[in-house]
C-alpha atoms as one frame of an Amber mdcrd trajectory, in Angstrom:
protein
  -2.797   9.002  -0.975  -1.889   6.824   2.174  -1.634   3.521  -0.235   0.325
   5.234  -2.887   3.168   6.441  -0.534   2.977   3.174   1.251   3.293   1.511
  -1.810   6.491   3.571  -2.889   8.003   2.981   0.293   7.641  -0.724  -0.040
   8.704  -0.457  -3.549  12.330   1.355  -2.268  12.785  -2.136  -0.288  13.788
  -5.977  -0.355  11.899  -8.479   0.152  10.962  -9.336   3.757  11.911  -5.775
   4.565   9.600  -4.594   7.792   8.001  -1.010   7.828   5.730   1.128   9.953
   3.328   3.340   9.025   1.033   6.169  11.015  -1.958   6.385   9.743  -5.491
   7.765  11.121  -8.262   5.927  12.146 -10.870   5.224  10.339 -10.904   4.549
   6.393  -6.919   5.413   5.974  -6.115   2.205   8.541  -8.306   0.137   6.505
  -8.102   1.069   3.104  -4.281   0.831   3.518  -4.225  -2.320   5.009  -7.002
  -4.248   2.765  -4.805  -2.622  -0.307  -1.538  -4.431   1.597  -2.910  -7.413
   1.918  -4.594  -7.732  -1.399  -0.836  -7.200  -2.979   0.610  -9.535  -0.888
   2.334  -8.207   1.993   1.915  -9.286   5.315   0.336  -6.812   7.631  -0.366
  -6.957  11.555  -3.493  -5.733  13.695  -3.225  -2.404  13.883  -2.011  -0.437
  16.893  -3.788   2.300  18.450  -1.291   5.480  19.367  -1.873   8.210  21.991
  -2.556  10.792  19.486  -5.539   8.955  17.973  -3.731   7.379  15.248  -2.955
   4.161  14.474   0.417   2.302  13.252   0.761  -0.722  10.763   3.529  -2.909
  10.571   3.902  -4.225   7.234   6.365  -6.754   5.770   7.267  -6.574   1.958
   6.371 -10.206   0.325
């Protein structure tokens, strides 16, 4: 479910466009960002947050 509102998010947006996502750790922050990267959007190391999570920055190719 993570990738599919990611996804419509990105869709929503331009090219080159930069979001952020929260996501939990584990399988969400890596299924989402394999997914990402295997469409062709940039995405950066994720970043741990205080509540456990993590956030994604991803640009839209």
């Amino acid at each position: 479910m993570n990738f599919v509102k990611t996804k419509l998010l990105l869709d929503k947006l331009e090219s080159g466009a930069v979001v952020e996502v929260y996501l939990d750790a584990g399988e969400p922050v890596e299924s989402v960002s394999l997914s990402m990267i295997a469409e062709g959007h940039s995405v950066e190391e994720p970043k741990a947050r205080a509540d456990g999570g993590f956030s994604l920055i991803i640009r839209k190719a």
